[in-house]
mmCIF file of C-alpha atoms in Angstrom:
data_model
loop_
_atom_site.group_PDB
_atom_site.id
_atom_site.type_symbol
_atom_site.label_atom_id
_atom_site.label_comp_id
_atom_site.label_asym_id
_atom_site.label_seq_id
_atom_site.Cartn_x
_atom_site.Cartn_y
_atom_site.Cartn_z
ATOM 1 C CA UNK K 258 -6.931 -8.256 5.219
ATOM 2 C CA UNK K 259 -2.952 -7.929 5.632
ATOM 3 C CA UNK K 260 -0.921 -6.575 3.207
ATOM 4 C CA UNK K 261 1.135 -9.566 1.433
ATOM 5 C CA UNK K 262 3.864 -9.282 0.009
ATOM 6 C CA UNK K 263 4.368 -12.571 -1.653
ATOM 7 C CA UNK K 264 0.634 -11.996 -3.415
ATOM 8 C CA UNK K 265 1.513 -8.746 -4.621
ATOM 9 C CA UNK K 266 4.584 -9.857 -6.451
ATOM 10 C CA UNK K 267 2.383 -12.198 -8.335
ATOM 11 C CA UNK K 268 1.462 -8.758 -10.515
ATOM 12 C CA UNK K 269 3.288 -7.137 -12.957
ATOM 13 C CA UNK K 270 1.387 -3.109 -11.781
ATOM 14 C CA UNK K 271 0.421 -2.628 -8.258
ATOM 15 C CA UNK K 272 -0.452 0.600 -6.783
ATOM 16 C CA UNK K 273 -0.273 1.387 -3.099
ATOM 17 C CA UNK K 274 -3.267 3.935 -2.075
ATOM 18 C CA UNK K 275 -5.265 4.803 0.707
ATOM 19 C CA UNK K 276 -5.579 7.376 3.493
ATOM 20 C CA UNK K 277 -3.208 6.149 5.626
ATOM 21 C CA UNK K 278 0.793 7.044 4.835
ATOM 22 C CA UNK K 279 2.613 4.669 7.602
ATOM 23 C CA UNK K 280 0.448 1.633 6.575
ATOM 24 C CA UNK K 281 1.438 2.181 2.759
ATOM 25 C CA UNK K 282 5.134 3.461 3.801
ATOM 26 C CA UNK K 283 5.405 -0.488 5.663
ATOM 27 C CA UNK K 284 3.814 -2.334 3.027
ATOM 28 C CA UNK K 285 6.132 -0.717 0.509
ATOM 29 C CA UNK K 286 8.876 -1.529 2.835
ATOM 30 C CA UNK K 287 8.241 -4.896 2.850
ATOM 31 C CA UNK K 288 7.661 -5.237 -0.449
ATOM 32 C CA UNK K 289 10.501 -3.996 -1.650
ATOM 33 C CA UNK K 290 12.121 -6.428 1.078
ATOM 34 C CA UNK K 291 10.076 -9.372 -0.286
ATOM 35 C CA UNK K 292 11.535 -8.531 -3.742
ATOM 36 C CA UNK K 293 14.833 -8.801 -2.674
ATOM 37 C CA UNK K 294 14.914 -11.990 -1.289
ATOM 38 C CA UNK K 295 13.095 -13.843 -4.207
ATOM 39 C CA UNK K 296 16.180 -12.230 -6.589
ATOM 40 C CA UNK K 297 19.440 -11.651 -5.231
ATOM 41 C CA UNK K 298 20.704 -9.594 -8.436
ATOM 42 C CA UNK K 299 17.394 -6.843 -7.680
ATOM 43 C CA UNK K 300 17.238 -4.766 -9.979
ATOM 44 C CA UNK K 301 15.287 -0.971 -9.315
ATOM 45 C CA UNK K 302 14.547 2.403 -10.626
ATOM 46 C CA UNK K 303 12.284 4.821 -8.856
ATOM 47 C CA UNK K 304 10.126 7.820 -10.285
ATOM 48 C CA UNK K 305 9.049 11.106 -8.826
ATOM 49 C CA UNK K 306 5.843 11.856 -10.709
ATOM 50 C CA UNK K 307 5.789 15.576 -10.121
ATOM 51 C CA UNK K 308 9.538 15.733 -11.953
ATOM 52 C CA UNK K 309 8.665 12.762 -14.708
ATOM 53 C CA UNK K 310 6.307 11.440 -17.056
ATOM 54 C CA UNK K 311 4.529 8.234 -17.016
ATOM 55 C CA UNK K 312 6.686 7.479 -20.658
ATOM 56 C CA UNK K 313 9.454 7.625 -18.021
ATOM 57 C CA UNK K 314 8.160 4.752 -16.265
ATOM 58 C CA UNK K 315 6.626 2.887 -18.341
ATOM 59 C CA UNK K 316 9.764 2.525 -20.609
ATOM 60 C CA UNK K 317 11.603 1.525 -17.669
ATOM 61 C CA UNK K 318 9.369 -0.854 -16.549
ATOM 62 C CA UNK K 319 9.764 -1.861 -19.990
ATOM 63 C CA UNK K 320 13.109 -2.928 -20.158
ATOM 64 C CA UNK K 321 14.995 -6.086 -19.987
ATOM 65 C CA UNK K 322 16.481 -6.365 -16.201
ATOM 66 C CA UNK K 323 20.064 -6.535 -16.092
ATOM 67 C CA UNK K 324 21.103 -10.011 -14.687
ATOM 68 C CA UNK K 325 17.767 -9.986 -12.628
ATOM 69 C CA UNK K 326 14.453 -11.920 -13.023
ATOM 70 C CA UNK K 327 13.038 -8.772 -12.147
ATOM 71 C CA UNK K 328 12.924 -4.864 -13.205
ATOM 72 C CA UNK K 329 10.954 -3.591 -10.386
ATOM 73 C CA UNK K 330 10.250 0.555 -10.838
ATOM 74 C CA UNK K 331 9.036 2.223 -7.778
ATOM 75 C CA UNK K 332 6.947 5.814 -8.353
ATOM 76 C CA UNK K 333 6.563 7.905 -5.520
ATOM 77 C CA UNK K 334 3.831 10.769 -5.407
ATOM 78 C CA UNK K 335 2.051 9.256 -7.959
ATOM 79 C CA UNK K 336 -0.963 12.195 -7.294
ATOM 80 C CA UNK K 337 0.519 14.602 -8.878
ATOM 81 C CA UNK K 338 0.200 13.598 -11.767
ATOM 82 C CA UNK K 339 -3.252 13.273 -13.473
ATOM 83 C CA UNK K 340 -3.912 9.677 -14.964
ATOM 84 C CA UNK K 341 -5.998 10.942 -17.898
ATOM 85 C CA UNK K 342 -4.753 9.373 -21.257
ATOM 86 C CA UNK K 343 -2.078 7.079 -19.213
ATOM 87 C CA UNK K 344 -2.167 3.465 -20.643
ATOM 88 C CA UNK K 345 -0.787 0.979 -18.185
ATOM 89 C CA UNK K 346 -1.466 -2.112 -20.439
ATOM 90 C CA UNK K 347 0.892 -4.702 -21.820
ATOM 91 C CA UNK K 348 3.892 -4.462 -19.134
ATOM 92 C CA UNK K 349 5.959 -7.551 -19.539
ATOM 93 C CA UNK K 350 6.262 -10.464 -17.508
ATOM 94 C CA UNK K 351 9.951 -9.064 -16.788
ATOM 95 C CA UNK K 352 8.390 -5.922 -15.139
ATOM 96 C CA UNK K 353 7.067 -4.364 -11.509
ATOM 97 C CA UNK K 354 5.390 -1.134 -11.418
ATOM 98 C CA UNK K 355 4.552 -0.067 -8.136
ATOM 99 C CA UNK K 356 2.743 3.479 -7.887
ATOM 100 C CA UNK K 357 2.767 4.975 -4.442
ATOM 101 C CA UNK K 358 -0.124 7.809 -4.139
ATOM 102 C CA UNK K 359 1.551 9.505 -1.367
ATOM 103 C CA UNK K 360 -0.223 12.186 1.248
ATOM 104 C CA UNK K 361 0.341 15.458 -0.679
ATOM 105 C CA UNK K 362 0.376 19.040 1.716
ATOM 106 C CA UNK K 363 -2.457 22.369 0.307
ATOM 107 C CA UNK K 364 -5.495 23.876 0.425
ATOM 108 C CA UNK K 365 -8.359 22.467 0.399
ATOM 109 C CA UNK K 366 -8.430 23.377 -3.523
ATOM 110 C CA UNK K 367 -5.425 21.180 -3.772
ATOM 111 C CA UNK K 368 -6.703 18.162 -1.677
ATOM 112 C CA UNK K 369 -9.737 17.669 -3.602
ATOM 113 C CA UNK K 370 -7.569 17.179 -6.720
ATOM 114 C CA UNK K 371 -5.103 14.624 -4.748
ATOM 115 C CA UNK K 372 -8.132 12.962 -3.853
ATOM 116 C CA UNK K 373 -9.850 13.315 -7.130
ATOM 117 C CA UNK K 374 -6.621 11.940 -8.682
ATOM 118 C CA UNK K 375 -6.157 8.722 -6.041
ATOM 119 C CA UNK K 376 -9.643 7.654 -7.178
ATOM 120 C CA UNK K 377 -8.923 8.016 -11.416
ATOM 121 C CA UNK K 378 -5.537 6.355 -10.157
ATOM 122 C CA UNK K 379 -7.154 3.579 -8.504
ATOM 123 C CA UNK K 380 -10.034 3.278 -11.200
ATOM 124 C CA UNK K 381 -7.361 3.120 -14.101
ATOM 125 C CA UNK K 382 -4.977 0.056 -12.305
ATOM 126 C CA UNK K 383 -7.643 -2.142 -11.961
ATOM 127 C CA UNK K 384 -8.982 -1.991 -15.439
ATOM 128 C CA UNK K 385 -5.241 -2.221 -16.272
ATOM 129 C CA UNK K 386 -5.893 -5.635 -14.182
ATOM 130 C CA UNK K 387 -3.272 -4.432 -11.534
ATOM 131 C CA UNK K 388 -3.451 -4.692 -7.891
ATOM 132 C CA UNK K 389 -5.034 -2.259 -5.826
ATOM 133 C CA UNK K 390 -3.886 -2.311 -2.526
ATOM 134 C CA UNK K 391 -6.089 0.801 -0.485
ATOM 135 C CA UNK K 392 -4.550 1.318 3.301
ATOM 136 C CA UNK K 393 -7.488 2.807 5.126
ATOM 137 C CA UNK K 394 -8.831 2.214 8.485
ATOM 138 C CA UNK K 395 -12.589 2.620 9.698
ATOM 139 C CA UNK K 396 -12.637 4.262 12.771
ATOM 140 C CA UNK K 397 -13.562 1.791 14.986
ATOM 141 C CA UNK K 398 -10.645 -0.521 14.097
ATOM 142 C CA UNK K 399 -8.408 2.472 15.226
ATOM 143 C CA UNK K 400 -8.369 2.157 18.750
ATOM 144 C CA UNK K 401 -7.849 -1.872 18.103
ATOM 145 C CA UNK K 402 -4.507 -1.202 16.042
ATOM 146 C CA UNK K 403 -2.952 1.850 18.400
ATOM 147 C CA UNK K 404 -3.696 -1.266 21.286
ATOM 148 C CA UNK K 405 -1.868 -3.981 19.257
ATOM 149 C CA UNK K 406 0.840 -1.459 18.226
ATOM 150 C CA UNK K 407 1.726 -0.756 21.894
ATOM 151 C CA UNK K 408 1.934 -3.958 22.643
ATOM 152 C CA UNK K 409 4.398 -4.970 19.717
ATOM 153 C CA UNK K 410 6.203 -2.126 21.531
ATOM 154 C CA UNK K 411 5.975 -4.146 24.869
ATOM 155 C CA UNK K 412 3.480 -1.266 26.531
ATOM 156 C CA UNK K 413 0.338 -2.435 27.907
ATOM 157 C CA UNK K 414 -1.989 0.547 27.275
ATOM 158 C CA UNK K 415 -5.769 0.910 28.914
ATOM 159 C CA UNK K 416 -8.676 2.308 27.055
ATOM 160 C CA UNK K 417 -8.394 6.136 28.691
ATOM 161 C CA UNK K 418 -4.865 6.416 27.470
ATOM 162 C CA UNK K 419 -6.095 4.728 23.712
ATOM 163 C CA UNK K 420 -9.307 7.204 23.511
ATOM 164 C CA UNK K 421 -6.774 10.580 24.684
ATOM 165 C CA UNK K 422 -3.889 9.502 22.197
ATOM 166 C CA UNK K 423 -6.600 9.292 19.445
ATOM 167 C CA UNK K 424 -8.432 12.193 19.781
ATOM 168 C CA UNK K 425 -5.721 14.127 20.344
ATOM 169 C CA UNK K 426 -4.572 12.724 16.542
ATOM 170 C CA UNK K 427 -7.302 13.717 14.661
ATOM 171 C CA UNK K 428 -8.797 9.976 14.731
ATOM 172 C CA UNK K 429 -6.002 9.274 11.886
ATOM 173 C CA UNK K 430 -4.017 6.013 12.661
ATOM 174 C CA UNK K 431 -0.745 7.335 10.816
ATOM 175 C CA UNK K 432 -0.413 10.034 13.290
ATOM 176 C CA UNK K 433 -1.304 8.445 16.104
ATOM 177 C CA UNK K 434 1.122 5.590 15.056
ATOM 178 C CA UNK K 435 4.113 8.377 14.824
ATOM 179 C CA UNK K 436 3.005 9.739 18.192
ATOM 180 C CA UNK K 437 2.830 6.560 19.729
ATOM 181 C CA UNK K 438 6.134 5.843 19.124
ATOM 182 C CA UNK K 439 7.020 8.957 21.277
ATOM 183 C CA UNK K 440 5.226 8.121 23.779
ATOM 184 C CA UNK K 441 6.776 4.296 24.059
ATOM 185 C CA UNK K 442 10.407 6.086 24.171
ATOM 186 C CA UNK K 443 9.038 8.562 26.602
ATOM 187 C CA UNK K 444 7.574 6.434 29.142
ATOM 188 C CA UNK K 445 11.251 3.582 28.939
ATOM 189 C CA UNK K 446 10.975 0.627 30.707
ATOM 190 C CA UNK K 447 7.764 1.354 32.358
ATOM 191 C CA UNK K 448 5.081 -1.685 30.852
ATOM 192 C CA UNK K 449 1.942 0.661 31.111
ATOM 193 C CA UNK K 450 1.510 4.264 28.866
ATOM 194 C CA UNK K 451 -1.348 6.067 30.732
ATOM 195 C CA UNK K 452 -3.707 8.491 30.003
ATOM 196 C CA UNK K 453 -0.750 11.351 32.037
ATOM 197 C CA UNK K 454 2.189 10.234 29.056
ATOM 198 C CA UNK K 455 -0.054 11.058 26.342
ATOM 199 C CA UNK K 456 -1.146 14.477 27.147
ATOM 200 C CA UNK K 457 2.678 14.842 28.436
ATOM 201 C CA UNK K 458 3.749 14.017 24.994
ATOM 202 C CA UNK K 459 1.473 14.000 22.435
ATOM 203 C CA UNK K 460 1.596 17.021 20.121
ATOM 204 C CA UNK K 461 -2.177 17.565 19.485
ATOM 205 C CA UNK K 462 -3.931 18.437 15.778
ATOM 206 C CA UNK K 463 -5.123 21.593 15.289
ATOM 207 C CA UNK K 464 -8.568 20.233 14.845
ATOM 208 C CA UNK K 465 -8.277 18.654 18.697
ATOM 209 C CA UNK K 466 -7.179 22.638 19.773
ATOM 210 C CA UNK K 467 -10.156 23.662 17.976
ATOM 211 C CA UNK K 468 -12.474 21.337 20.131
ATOM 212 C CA UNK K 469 -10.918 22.135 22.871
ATOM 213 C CA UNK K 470 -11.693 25.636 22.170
ATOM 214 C CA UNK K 471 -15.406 25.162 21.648
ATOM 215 C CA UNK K 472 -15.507 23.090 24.717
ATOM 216 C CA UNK K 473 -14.203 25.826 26.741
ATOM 217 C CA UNK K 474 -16.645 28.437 25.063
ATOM 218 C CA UNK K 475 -19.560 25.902 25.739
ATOM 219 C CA UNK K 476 -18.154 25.872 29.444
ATOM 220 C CA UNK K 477 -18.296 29.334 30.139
ATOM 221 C CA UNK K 478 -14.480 28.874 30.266
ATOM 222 C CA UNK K 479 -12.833 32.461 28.980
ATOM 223 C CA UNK K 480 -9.127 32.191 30.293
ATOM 224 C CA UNK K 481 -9.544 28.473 29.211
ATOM 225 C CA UNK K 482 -10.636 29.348 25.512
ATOM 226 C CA UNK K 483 -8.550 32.741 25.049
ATOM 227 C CA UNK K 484 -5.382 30.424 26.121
ATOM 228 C CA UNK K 485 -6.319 27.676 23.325
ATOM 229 C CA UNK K 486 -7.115 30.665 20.855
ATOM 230 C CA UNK K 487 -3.040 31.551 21.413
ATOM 231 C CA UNK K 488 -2.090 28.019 20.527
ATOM 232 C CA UNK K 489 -4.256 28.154 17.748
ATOM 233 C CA UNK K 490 -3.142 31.387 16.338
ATOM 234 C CA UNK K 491 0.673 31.227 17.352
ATOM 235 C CA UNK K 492 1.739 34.599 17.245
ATOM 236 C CA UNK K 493 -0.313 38.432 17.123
ATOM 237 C CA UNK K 494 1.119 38.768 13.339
ATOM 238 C CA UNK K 495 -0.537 34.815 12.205
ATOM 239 C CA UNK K 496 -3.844 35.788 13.863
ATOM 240 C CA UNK K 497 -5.391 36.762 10.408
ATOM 241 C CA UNK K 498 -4.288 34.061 8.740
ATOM 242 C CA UNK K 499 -4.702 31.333 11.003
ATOM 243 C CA UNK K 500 -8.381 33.040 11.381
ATOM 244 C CA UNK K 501 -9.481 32.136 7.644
ATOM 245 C CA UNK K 502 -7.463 29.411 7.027
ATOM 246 C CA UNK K 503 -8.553 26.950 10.311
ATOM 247 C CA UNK K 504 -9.941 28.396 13.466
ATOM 248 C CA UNK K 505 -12.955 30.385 11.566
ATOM 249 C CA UNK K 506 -14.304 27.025 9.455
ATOM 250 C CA UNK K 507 -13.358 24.757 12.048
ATOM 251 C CA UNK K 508 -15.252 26.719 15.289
ATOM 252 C CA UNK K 509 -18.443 27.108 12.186
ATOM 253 C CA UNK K 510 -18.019 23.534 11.380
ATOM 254 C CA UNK K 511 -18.466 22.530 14.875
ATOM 255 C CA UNK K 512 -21.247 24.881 15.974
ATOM 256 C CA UNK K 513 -22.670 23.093 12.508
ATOM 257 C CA UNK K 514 -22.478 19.919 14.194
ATOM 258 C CA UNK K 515 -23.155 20.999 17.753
ATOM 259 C CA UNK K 516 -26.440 22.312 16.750
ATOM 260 C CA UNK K 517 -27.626 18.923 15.149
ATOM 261 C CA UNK K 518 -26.503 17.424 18.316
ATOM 262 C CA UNK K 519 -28.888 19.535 19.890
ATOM 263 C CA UNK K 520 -31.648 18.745 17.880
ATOM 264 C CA UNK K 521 -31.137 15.162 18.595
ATOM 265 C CA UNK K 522 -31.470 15.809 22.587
ATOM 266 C CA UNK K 523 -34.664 17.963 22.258
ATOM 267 C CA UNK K 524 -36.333 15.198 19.879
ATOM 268 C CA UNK K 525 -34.780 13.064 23.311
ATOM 269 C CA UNK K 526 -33.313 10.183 20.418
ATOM 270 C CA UNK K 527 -30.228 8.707 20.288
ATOM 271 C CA UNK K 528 -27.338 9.618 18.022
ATOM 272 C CA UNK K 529 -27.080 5.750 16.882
ATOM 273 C CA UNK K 530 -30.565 6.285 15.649
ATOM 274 C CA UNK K 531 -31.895 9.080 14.570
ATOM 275 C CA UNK K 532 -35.421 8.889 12.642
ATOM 276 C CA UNK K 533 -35.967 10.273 9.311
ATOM 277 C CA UNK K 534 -38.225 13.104 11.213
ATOM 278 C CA UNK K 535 -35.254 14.562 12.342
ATOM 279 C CA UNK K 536 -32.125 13.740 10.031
ATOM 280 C CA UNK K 537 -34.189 15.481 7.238
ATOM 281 C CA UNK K 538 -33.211 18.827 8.723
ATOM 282 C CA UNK K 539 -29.384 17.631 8.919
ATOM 283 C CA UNK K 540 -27.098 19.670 5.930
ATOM 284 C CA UNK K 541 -25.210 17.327 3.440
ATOM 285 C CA UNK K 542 -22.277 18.739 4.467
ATOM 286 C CA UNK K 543 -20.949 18.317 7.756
ATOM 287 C CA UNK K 544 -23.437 16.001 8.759
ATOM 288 C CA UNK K 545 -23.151 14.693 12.230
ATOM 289 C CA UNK K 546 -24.292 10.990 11.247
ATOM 290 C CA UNK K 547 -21.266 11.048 8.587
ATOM 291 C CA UNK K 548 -19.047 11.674 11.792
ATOM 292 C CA UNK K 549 -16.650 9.359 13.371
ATOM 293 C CA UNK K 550 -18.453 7.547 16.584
ATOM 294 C CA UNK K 551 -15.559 9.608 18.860
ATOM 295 C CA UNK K 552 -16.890 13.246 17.066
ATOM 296 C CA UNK K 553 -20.201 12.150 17.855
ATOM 297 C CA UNK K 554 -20.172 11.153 21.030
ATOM 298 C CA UNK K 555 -17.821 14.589 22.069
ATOM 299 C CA UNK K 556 -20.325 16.912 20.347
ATOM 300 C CA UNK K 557 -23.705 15.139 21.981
ATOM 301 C CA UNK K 558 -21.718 15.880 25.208
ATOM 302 C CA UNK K 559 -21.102 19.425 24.132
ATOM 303 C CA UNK K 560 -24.990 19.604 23.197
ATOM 304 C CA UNK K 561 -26.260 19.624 26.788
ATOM 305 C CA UNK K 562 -24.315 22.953 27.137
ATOM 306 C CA UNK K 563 -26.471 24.763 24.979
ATOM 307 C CA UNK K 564 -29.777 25.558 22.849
ATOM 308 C CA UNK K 565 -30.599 25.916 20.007
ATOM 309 C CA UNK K 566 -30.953 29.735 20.468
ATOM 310 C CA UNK K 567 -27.762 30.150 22.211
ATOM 311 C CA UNK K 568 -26.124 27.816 19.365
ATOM 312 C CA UNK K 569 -27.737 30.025 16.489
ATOM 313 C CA UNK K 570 -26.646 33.172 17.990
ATOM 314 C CA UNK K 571 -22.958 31.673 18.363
ATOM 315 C CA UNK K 572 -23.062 31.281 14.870
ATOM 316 C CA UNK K 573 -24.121 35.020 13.827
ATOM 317 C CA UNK K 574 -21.152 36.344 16.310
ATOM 318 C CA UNK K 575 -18.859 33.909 14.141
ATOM 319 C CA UNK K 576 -20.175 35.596 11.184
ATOM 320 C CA UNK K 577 -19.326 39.216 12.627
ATOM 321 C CA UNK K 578 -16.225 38.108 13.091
ATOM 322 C CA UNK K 579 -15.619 37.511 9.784
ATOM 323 C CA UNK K 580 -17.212 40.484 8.558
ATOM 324 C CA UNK K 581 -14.788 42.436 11.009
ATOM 325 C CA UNK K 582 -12.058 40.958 9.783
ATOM 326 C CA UNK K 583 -12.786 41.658 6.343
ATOM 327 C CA UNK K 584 -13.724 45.039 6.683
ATOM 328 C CA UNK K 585 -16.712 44.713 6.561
ATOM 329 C CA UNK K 586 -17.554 45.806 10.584
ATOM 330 C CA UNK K 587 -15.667 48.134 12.503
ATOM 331 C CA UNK K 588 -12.780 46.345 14.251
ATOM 332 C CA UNK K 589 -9.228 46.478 15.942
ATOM 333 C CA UNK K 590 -6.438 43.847 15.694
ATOM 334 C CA UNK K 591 -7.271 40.448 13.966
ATOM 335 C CA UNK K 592 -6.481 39.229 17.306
ATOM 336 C CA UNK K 593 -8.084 41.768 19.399
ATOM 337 C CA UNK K 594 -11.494 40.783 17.170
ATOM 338 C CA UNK K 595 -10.825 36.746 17.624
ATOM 339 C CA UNK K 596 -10.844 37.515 21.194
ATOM 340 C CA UNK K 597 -13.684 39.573 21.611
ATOM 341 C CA UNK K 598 -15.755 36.418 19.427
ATOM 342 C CA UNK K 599 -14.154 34.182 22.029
ATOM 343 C CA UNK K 600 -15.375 36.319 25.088
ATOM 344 C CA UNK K 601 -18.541 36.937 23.505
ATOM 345 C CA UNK K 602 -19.724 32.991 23.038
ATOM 346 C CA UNK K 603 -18.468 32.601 26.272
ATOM 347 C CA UNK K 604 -20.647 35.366 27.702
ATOM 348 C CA UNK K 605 -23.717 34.131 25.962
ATOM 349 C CA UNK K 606 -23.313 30.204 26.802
ATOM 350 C CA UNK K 607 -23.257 31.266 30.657
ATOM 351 C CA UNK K 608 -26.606 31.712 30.666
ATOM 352 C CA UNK K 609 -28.373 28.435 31.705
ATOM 353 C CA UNK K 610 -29.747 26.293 29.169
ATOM 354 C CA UNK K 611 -33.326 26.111 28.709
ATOM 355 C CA UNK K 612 -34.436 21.903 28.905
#
């Protein structure tokens, strides 16, 4: 269902949430838009959570509007603060509190706690008897809204062009909403975006690179995978880094995936329904079936490539890799020992998979 505007300023607390930061960035828009017109005198404060305290808000939410209806109090990054001990009850009539859990950048350390913190966040509103307004997007309603967005640009835009702009997104509709936009200036008066604008413009995620990378490995592609390792890694002195922090877990995480894949083709079933006989030997995490349909369907097509021998040892030269750059193994450069792991898969995935 569609944000409204009108329904939300029925409530006195309603918190914006969800994955997806354009779809809460336009509702808040238009709520604040919608609050305007039903009271010319509008009367607003807005928080940052990370430099207040709820107190803050609260208090202001609290208090009488000046010549206004109305004391709407808008607080942005709501995630960083924990909602332990924080009681939203008893607002008055007078008041709006809108809580915006904005995206929030870190670790992996760090976005478990944003996302531990959007669920208490979410949990404690609606026992408060607020609104709880949660912007995600399944991802098979993705492709649906990037089509409908193009054409409130005026773009018609076919299915190859949809699938590329996606994918090369990370399958998140913010981003692919912000690249779109891009892409509609890009192409000017032309009605059609194709498939050829979108790779021309399109800034891909690092997570697309990182496919790309295995897909060249799987290939038997070196100069193809050594020249998406360089995009990956972005200069000789980042190779470490970007070697633990993304391009390490990501190439394990798909070989993960890849190898379930594989055990899907020898067992000759389908991804869309796979028996208990062989999702019992699936890991809980990074599970294939918990995959978006567009992973799935990239990584059975990757699965024909290889077997499961050639897919295990893959994995154990990943784990040298590590090993070498921690020491562990005798090594050069951090890039120098990406590269050899790069020519290495490549070398062993030319041999021809056994069917």
């Amino acid at each position: 269902m569609a944000f409204s505007p009108a329904n939300a300023l029925q409530n006195r607390l309603v918190l914006l949430s969800g994955e997806e930061h354009e779809l809460r960035r336009r509702a808040l828009t238009s709520l604040i838009e919608a609050a305007k017109e039903a009271d010319d005198d509008f009367d607003k404060e807005e928080f940052d959570a990370g430099s207040s305290i709820p107190i803050d808000w609260l208090s202001s939410a609290g208090t009488a509007p000046f010549l206004s209806a109305r004391r709407v109090v808008i607080v942005r990054y709501l995630l960083r603060c924990d909602p332990d001990k924080v009681s939203l009850a008893g607002l008055p009539e007078t008041a709006l509190l809108v809580l915006v859990g904005d995206d929030e950048n870190g670790d992996d350390d760090k976005q478990r706690k944003v996302k531990n913190n959007r669920t208490a966040w979410e949990k404690a509103v609606a026992t408060a008897g607020g609104l709880v307004e949660k912007f995600d997007v399944s991802a098979n309603d993705v492709q649906r809204v990037v089509k409908d967005e193009a054409e409130a640009h005026g773009k018609k835009m076919a299915s190859p062009a949809i699938i590329a702009l996606v994918e090369m997104t990370g399958f998140g509709l913010s981003r692919a909403l912000d690249e779109l936009q891009k892409v509609a200036i890009f192409v000017g008066d032309k009605p059609e975006i194709r498939e050829a604008d979108v790779r021309a413009v399109v800034v891909p995620s690092r997570e697309w690179n990182v496919f790309k990378l295995v897909d060249a490995m799987l290939g038997g592609e070196p100069g193809n995978a050594l020249q998406q390792l360089k995009i990956l890694v972005g200069s000789q002195t980042k190779a470490e880094e970007a070697a633990f922090r993304n391009i390490l877990p990501q190439v394990s995480r798909n070989l993960r995936l890849l190898w379930q894949a594989r055990l899907c083709v020898d067992a000759k079933v389908s991804m869309d329904s796979v028996p208990d006989s062989v999702s019992r030997y699936f890991p809980s995490k990074n599970n294939i079936l918990k995959e978006q349909p567009y992973v799935r369907t990239k990584i059975s097509r990757l699965a024909q490539k290889a077997d499961i021998d050639q897919i295990a040892r893959s994995m154990e030269i990943v784990s040298d890799t590590d090993a070498r750059l921690k020491g562990i193994l005798d090594s050069f450069s951090a890039m120098d020992t990406l590269e050899r792991m790069v020519l290495e898969i490549c070398q062993l995935l030319a041999a021809p998979v056994r069917r």
